[in-house]
Coordinates of C-alpha atoms and ligand atoms in Angstrom, one line a residue:
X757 CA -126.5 -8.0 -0.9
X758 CA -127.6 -7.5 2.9
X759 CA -131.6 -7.4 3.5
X760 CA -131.9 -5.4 6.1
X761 CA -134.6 -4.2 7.9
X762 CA -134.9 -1.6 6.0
X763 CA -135.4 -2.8 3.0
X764 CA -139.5 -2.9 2.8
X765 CA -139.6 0.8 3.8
X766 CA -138.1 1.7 0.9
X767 CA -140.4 -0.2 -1.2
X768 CA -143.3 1.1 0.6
X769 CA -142.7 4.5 -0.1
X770 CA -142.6 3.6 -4.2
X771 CA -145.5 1.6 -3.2
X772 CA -147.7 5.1 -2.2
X773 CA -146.8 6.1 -5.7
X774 CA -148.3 3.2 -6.6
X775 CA -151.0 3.4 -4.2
X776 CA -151.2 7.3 -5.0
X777 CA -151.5 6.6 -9.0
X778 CA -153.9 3.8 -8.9
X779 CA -156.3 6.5 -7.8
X780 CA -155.1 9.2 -10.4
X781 CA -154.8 6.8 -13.4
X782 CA -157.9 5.3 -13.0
X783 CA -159.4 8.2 -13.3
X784 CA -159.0 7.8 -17.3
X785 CA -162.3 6.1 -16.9
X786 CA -164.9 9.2 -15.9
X787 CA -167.7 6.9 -14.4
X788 CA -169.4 9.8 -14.0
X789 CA -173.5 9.4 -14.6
X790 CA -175.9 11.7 -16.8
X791 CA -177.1 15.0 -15.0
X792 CA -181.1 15.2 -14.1
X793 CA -181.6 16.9 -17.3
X794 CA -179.6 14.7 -19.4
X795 CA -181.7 11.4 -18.3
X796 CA -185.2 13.4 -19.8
X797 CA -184.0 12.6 -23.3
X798 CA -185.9 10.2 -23.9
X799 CA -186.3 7.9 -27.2
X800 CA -188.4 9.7 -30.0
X801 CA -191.8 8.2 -31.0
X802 CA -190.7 7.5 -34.1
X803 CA -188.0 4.9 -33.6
X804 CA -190.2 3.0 -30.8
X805 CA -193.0 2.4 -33.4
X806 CA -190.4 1.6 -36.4
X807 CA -190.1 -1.4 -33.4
X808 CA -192.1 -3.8 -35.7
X809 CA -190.9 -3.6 -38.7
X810 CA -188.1 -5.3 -39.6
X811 CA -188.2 -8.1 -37.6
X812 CA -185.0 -10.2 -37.1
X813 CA -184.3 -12.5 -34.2
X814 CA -182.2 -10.9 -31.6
X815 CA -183.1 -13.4 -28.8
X816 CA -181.2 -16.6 -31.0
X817 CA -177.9 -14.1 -31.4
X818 CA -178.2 -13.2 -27.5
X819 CA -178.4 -16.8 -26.9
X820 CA -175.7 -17.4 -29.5
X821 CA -173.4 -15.2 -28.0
X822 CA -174.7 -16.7 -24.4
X823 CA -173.1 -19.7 -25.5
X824 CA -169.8 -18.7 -26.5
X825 CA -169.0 -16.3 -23.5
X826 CA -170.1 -18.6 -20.2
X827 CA -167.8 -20.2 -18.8
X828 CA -168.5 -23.3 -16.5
X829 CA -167.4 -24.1 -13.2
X830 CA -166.0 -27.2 -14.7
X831 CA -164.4 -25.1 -17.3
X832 CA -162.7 -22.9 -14.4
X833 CA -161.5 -25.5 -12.6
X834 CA -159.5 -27.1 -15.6
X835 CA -158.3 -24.0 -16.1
X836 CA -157.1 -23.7 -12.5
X837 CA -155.5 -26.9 -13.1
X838 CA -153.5 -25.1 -16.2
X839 CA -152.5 -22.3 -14.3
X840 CA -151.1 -23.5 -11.6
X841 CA -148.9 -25.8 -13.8
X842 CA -147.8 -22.9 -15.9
X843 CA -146.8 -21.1 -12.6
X844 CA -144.3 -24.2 -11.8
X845 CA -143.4 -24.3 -15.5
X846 CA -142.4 -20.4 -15.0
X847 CA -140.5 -20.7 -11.6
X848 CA -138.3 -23.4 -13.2
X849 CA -137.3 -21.7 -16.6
X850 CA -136.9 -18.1 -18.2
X851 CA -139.5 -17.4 -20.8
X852 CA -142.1 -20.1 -19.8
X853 CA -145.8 -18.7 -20.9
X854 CA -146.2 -17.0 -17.3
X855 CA -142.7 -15.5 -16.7
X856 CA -142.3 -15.6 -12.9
X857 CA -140.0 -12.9 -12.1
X858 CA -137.9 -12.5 -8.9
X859 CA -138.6 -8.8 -8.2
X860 CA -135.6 -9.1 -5.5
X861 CA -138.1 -7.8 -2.6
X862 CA -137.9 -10.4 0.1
X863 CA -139.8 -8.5 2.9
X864 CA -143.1 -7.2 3.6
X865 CA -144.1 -4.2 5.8
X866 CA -144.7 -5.1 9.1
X867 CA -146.0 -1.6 9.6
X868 CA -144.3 -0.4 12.0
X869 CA -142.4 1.3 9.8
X870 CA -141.0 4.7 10.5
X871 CA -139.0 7.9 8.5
X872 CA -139.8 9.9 5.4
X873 CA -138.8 8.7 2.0
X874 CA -139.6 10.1 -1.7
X875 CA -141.2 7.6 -4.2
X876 CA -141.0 8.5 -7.9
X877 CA -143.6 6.6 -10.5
X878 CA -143.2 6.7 -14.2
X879 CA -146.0 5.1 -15.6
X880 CA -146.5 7.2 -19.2
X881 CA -147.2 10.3 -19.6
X882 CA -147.3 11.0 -16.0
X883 CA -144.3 11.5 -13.5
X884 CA -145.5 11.6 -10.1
X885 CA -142.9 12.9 -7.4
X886 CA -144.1 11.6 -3.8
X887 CA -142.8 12.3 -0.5
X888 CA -144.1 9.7 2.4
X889 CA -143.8 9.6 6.0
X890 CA -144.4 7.0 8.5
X891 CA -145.3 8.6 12.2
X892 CA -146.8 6.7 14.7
X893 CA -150.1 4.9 14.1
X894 CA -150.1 7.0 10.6
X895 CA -148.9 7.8 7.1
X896 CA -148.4 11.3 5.3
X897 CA -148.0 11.7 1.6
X898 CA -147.5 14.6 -0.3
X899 CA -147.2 14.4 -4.4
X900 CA -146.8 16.5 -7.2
X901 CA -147.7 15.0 -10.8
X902 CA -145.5 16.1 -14.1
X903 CA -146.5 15.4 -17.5
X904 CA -143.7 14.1 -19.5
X905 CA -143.4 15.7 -22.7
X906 CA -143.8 14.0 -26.2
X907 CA -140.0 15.9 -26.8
X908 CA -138.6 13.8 -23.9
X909 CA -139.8 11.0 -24.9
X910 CA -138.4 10.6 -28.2
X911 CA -135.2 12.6 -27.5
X912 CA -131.8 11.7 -25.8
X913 CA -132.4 9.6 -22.5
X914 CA -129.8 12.0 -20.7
X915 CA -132.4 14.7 -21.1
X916 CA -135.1 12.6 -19.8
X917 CA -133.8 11.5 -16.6
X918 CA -132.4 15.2 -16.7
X919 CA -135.9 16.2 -16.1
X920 CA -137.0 13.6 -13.3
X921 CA -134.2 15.2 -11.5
X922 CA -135.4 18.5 -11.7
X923 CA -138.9 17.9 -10.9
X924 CA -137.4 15.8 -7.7
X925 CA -135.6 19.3 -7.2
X926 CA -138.1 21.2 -7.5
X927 CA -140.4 19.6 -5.4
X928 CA -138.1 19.8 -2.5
X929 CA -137.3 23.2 -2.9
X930 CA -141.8 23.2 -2.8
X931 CA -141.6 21.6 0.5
X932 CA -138.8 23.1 2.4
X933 CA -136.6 20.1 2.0
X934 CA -132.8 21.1 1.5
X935 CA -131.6 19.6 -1.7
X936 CA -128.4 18.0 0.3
X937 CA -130.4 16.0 2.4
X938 CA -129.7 12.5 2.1
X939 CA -133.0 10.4 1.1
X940 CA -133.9 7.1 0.3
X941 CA -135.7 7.2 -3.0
X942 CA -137.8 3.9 -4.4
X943 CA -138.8 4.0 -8.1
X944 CA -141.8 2.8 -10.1
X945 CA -141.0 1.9 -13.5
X946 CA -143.5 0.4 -15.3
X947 CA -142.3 -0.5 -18.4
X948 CA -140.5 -4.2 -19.2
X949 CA -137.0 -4.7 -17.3
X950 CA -134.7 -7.4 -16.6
X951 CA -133.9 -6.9 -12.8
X952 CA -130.7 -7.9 -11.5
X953 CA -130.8 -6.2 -7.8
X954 CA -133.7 -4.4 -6.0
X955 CA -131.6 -1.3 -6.9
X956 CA -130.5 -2.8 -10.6
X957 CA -132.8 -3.5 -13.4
X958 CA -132.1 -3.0 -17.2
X959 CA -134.8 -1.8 -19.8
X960 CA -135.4 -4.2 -22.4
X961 CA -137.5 -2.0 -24.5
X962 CA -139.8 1.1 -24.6
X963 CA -143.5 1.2 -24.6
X964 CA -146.4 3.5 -24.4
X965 CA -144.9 5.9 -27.2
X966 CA -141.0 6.5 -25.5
X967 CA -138.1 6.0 -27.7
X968 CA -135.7 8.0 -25.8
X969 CA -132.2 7.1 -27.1
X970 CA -129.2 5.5 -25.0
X971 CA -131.6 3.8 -22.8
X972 CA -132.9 0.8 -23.7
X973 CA -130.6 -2.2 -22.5
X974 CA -129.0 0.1 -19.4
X975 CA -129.4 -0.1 -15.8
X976 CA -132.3 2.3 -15.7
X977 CA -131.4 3.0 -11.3
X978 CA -127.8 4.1 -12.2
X979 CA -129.3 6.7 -15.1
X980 CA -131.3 8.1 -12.5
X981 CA -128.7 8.5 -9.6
X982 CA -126.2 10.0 -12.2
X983 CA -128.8 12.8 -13.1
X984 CA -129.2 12.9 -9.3
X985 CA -125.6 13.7 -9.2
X986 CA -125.7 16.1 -12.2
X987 CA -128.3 18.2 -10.1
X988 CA -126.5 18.0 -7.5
X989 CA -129.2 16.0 -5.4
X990 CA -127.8 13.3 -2.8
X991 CA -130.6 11.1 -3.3
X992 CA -130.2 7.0 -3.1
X993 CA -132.3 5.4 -5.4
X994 CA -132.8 1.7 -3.3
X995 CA -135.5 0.2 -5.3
X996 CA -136.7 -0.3 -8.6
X997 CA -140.5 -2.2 -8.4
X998 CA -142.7 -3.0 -11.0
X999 CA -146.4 -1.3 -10.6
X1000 CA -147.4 -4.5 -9.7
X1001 CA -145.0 -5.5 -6.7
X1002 CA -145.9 -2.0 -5.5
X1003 CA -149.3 -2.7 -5.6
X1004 CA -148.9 -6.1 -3.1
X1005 CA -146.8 -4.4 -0.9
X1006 CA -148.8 -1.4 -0.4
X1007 CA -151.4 -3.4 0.8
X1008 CA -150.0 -5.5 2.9
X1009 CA -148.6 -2.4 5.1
X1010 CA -151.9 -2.1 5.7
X1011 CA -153.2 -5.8 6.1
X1012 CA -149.9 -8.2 6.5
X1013 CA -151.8 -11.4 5.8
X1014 CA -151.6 -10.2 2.4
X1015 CA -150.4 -12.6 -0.3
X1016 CA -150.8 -11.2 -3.3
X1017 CA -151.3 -7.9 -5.2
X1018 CA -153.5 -7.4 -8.4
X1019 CA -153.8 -5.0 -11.0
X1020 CA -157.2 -5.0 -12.5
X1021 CA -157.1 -2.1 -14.7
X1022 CA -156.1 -0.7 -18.5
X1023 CA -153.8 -4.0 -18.0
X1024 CA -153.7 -7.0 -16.1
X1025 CA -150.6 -8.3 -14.2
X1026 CA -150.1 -10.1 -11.1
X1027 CA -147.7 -10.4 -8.0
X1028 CA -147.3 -12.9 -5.2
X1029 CA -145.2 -14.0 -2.3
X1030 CA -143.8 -17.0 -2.7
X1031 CA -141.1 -19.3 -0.8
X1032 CA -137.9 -19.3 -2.3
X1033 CA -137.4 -23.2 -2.4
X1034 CA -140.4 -23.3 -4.8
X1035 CA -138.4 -20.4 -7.5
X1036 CA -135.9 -23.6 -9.1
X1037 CA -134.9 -20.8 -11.0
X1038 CA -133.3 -18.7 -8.5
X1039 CA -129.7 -18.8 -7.7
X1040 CA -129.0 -15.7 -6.0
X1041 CA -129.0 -15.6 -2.1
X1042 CA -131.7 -17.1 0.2
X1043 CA -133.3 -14.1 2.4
X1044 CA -133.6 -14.6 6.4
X1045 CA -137.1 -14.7 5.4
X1046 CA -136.9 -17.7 2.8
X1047 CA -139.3 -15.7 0.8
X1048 CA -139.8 -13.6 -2.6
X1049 CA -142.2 -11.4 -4.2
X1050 CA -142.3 -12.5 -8.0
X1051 CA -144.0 -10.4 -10.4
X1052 CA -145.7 -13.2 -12.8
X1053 CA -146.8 -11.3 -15.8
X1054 CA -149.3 -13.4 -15.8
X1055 CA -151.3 -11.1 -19.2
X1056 CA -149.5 -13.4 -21.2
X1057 CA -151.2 -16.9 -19.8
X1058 CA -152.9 -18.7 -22.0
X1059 CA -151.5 -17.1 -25.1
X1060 CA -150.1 -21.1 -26.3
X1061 CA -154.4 -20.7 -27.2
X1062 CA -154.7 -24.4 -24.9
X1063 CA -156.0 -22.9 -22.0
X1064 CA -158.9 -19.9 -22.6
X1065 CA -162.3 -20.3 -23.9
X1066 CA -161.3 -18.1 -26.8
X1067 CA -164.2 -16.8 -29.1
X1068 CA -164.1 -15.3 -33.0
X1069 CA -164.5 -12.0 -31.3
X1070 CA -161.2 -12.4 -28.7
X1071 CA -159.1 -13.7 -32.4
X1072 CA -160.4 -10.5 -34.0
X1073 CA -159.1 -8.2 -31.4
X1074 CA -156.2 -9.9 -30.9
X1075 CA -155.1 -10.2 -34.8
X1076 CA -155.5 -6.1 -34.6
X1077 CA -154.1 -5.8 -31.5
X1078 CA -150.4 -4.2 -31.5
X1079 CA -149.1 -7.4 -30.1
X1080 CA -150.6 -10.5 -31.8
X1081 CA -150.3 -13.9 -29.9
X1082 CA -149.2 -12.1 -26.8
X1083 CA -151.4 -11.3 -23.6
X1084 CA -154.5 -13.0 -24.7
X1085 CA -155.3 -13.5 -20.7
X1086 CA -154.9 -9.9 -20.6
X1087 CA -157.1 -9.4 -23.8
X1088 CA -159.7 -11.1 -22.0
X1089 CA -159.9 -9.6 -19.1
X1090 CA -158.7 -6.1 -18.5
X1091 CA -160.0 -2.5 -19.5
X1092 CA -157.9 -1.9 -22.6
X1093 CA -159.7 -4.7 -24.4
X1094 CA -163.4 -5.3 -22.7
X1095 CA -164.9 -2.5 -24.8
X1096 CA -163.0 -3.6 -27.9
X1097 CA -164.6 -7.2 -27.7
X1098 CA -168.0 -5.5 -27.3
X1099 CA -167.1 -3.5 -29.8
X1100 CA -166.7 -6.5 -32.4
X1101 CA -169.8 -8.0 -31.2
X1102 CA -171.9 -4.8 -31.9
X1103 CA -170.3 -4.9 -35.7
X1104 CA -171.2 -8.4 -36.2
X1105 CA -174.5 -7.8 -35.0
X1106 CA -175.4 -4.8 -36.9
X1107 CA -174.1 -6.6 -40.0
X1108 CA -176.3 -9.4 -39.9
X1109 CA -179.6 -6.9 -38.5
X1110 CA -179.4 -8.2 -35.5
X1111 CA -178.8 -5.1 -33.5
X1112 CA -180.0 -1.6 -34.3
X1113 CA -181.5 -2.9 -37.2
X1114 CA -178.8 -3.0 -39.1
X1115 CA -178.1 0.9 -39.1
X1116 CA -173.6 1.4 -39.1
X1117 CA -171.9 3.7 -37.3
X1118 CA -169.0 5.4 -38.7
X1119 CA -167.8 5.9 -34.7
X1120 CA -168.3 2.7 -33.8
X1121 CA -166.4 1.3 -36.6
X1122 CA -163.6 3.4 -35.4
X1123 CA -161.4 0.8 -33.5
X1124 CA -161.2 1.5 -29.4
X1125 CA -163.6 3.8 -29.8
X1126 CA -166.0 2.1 -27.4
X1127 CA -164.3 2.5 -24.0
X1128 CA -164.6 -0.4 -21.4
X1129 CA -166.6 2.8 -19.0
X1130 CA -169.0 2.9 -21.6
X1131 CA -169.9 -0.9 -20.7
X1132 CA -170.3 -0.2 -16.8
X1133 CA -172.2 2.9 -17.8
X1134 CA -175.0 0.5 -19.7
X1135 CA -174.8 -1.8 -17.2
X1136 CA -175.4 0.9 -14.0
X1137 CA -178.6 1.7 -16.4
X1138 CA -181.3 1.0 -14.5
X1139 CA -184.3 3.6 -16.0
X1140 CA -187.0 1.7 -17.6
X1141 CA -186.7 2.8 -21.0
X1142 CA -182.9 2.6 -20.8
X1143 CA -182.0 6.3 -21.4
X1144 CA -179.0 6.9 -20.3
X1145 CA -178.0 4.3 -22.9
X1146 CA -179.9 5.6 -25.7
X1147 CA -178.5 8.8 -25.4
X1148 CA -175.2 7.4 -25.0
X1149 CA -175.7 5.7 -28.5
X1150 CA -177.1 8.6 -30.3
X1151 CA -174.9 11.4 -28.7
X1152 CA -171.7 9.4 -29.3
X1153 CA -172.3 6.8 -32.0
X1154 CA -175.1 8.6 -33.6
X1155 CA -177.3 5.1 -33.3
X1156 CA -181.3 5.5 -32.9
X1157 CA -181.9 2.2 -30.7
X1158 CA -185.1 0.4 -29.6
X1159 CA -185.8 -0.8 -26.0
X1160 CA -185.1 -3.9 -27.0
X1161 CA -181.6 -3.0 -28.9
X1162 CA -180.9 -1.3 -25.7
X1163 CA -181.4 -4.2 -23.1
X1164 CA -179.6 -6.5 -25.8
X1165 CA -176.5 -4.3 -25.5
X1166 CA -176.9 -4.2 -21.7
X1167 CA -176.7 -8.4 -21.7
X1168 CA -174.2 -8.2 -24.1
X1169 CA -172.2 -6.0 -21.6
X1170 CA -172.7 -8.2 -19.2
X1171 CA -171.6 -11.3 -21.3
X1172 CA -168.2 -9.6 -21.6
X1173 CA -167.7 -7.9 -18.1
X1174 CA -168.8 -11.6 -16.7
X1175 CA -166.7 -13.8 -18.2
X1176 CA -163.6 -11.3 -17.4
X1177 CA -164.4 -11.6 -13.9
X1178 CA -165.0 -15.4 -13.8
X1179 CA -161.1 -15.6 -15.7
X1180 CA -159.9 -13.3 -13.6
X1181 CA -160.7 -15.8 -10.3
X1182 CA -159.2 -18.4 -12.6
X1183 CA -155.9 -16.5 -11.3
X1184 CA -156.6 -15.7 -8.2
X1185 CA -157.8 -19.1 -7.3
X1186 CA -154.1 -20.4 -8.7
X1187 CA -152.6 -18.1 -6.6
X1188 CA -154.2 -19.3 -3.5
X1189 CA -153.8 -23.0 -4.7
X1190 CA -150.7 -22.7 -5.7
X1191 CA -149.4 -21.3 -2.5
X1192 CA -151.6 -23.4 -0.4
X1193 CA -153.0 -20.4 1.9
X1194 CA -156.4 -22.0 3.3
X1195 CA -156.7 -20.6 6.4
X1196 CA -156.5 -16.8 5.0
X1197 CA -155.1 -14.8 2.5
X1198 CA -155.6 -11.4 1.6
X1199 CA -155.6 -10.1 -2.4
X1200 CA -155.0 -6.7 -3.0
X1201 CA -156.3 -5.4 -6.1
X1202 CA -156.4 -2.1 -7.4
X1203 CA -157.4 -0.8 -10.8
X1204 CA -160.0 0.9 -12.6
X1205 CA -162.1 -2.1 -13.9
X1206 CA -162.1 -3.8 -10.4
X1207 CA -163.1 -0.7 -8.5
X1208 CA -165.4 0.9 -10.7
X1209 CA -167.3 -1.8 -12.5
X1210 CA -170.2 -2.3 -10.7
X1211 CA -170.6 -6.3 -9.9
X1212 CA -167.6 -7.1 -11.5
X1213 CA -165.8 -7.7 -7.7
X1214 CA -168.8 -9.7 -7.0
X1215 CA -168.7 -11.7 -10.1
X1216 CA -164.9 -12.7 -9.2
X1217 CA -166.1 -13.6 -5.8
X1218 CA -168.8 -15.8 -7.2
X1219 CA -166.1 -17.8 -9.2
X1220 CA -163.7 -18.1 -6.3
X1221 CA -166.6 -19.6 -4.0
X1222 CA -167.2 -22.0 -7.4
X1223 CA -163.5 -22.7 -7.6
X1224 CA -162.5 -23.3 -3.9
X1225 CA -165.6 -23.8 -2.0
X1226 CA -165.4 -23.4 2.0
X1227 CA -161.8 -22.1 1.0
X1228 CA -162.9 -19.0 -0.3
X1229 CA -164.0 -17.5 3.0
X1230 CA -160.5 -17.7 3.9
X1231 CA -160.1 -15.2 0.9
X1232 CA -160.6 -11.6 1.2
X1233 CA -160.4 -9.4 -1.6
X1234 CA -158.9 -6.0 -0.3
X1235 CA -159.5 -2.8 -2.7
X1236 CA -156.9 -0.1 -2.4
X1237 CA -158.1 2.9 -1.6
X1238 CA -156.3 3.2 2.1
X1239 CA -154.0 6.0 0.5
X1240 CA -155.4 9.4 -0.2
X1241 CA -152.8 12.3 -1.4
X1242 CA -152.8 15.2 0.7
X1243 CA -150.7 17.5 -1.1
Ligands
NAG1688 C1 -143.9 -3.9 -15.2 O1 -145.0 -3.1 -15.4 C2 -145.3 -2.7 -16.7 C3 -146.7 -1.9 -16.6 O2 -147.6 -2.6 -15.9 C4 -145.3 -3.8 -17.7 O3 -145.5 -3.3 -19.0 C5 -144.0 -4.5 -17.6 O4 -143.8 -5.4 -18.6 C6 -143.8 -5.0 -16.2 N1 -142.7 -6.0 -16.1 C7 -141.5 -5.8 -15.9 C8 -140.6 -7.1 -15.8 O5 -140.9 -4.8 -15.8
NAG1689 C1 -127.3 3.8 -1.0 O1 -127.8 3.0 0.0 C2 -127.2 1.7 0.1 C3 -127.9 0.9 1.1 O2 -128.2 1.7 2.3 C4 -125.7 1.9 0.3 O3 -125.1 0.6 0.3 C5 -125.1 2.7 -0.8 O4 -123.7 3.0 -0.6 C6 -125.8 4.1 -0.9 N1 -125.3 4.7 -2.1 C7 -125.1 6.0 -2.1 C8 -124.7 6.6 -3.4 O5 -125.2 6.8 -1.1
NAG1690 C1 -167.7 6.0 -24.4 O1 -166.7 5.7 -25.3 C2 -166.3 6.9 -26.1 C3 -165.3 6.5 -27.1 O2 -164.2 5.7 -26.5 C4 -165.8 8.0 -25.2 O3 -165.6 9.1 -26.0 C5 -166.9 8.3 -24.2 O4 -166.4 9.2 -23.3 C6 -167.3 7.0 -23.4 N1 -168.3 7.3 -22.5 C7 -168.1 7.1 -21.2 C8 -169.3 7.3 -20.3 O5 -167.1 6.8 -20.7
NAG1691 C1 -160.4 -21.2 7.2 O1 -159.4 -20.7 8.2 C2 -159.6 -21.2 9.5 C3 -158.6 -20.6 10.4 O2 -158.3 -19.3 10.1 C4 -159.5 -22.7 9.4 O3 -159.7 -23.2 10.7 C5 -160.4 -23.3 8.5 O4 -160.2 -24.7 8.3 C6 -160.3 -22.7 7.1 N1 -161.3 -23.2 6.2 C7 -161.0 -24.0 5.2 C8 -162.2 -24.5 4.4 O5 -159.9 -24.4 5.0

């Protein structure tokens, strides 16, 4: 395989997918506050002077729970130690804890890139078509988003990628674009593949609900140029990149000190450059640049339980979790599972009278059902009588709180959203350790928890100035929101 120029502006254009995406998806958190006339509810007489009654002491379980959730700079900095020994482990062997993956991209955007190319992006349900051009000192996107049907999903792959084609043909026919011109196309896949090329990669199995038949095991670039062909589109599919990898590169277009790419979000994962001497594991060819992005699926560290400061509550959500023993990093520190762990905490204070005064709530004990934006909403509750968050608990969870339940929740919010940013420096810190960048590195990092959680980027930069003292000037922590969608 040649790397040619070339190559990184292919990956870019996935990479505004990405870039494009991070935006949309995220949006599955509405952050949105209460209107003017919401915040007048305020809590009723009744419940305030109930206040005295039963009394049970809710300072010893806030300190209990105070206890079991901080974590040390000591504590971080063994686990720094762990992680970046795990990271070796995973560049020497396949299926080490943290896997390490090639991702085949040796080359970053210089950006000076130049030319129009189409980025597709299947991350679920949505299947975003994106056209991107490079002009001089700017970049132009245009996008159209397609919801993926729960038919094609579950029916014959054929018909799947049948569709992706037509919604590629149909957006050119949208913009003007003749169907025979020849583009460069980079794909998004984000679901688990074994990449053999930056334009090969077999699926090793489905998630988030797809079965589609004839598809699991094959090279998922070659289905998607045949239906290409069936359509009669002469499209070049040139990359296949994992959200993740799209996520560093797209960043460092814009910033080329960049060194690694974060996805802070529904899930965690992780992507760095690293020099091909250090990947034991490789044996395919060296790149002019003697350097390789590898996508580290790093969710799954510390799931051998050595590492992580694991409570009761992270075992519970784990055992119920769809994937027991696996991504317990992740499990600790991304937006799928900060609410669930709050969640559990809640229960167990309500059921010894703790919290709320022991009242249950049928919604509450509904698993999931109390979304990580429901934690940065208590937090960003800054009334004095908390009413944001005591409407909150009635309107949803039917719960008739004190003040005092109400700022309990709020610490215990913080607890949680504290300790997942102090783990998630843990990472970042190994990254930077790892590849030895003191005199400056940049970290992108997109994703719904890290942009929209209030403090939570501050609490990460807390622990990396704990971790890597003077060092961590030398780090800055980019956010991607560069790449806005026109169309
Ligand atoms: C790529 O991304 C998805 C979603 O973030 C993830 O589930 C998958 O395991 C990743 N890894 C590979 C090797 O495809
Ligand atoms: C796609 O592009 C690659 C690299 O530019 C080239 O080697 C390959 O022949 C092209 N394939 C098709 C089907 O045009
Ligand atoms: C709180 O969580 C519930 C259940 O997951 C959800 O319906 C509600 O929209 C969330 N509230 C906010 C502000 O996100
Ligand atoms: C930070 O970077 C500068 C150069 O960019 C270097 O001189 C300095 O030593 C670095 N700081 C530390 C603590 O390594």
């Amino acid at each position: 395989m040649t790397y040619h120029i070339f190559q990184s502006l292919f990956v870019f254009g996935i990479t505004t997918g990405v870039a494009i995406s991070a935006v949309v998806q995220f949006l599955y958190y509405t952050f949105s506050g209460p209107s003017p006339d919401e915040v007048a509810f305020l809590p009723s007489p009744a419940i305030e002077a109930q206040q005295d009654v039963p009394k049970s002491n809710s300072r010893a379980a806030i300190q209990r729970l105070e206890d079991q959730f901080y974590v040390s700079t000591v504590q971080l900095q063994d686990m720094v130690k762990l992680f970046v020994h795990d990271m070796q482990r995973g560049l020497k062997r396949e299926n080490a804890l943290i896997k390490m993956l090639p991702s085949y991209v040796t080359k970053r955007p210089t950006g000076n890139e130049r030319g129009t190319y189409l980025a597709l992006d299947l991350g679920g349900t949505n299947f975003r078509v994106c056209e991107v051009t490079f002009a001089t000192g700017q970049v132009r996107t245009k996008q159209r988003k397609f919801t993926v049907s729960d038919e094609l999903k579950t029916g014959p792959g054929h018909l799947l990628f049948d569709f992706f084609a037509d919604c590629v043909a149909l957006f050119l026919d949208e913009n003007g674009i003749p169907r025979d011109t020849n583009m460069k196309l980079g794909f998004t896949f984000s679901f688990p593949c074994h990449q053999e090329a930056l334009n090969r990669g077999r699926l090793i199995r489905w998630t988030k609900g797809f079965t589609a038949s004839g598809v699991v095991g094959e090279d998922v670039v070659k289905l998607l140029q045949d239906a290409f062909h069936r359509k009669g589109l002469s499209i070049n599919v040139t990359a296949l990149v994992n959200d993740t990898v799209g996520t560093l590169i797209s960043h460092a277009y814009i910033d080329p000190l960049t060194q690694a790419g974060i996805i802070l979000g529904t899930g965690s994962n992780a992507a760095y450059v690293e020099r091909i001497s250090e990947i034991k594991k490789w044996d395919g060819p060296k790149s002019a640049s003697n350097e390789m992005v590898i996508n580290m699926e790093w969710g799954n560290w510390g799931s051998d339980k050595i590492a992580l400061p694991l409570t009761a509550y992270d075992l519970k959500v784990d055992r119920a979790s769809p994937n027991p023993g696996q991504q317990l990093y992740e499990k600790m520190i991304s937006g799928m599972y900060l609410g669930e762990i709050t969640r559990y905490i809640m229960l167990d204070l309500i059921s010894t009278g703790e919290l709320f005064r022991g009242q249950r709530s049928v919604e509450l004990e509904k698993p999931y059902n109390f979304d990580t934006a429901n934690m940065s909403r208590i937090e960003r509750d800054h009334t004095t009588d908390m009413s944001d968050t005591n409407m909150l608990l009635k309107t949803v969870y039917n719960i008739d709180s004190t003040l005092k339940d109400r700022r309990n929740l709020k610490q215990i919010c913080q607890l949680v959203s504290t300790r997942a940013a102090r783990l998630a420096a843990v990472g970042i810190s190994a990254i930077v350790t790892k590849t030895n960048r003191l005199n400056g590195a940049t970290v992108g990092i997109d994703g719904s928890v890290y942009e929209h959680y209030q403090h939570f980027g501050n609490h990460v930069k807390d622990a990396l100035r704990e971790l890597l003292g003077m060092v961590a000037q030398n780090v800055t922590l980019a956010q991607g929101e560069f790449l806005r969608c026109d169309g």
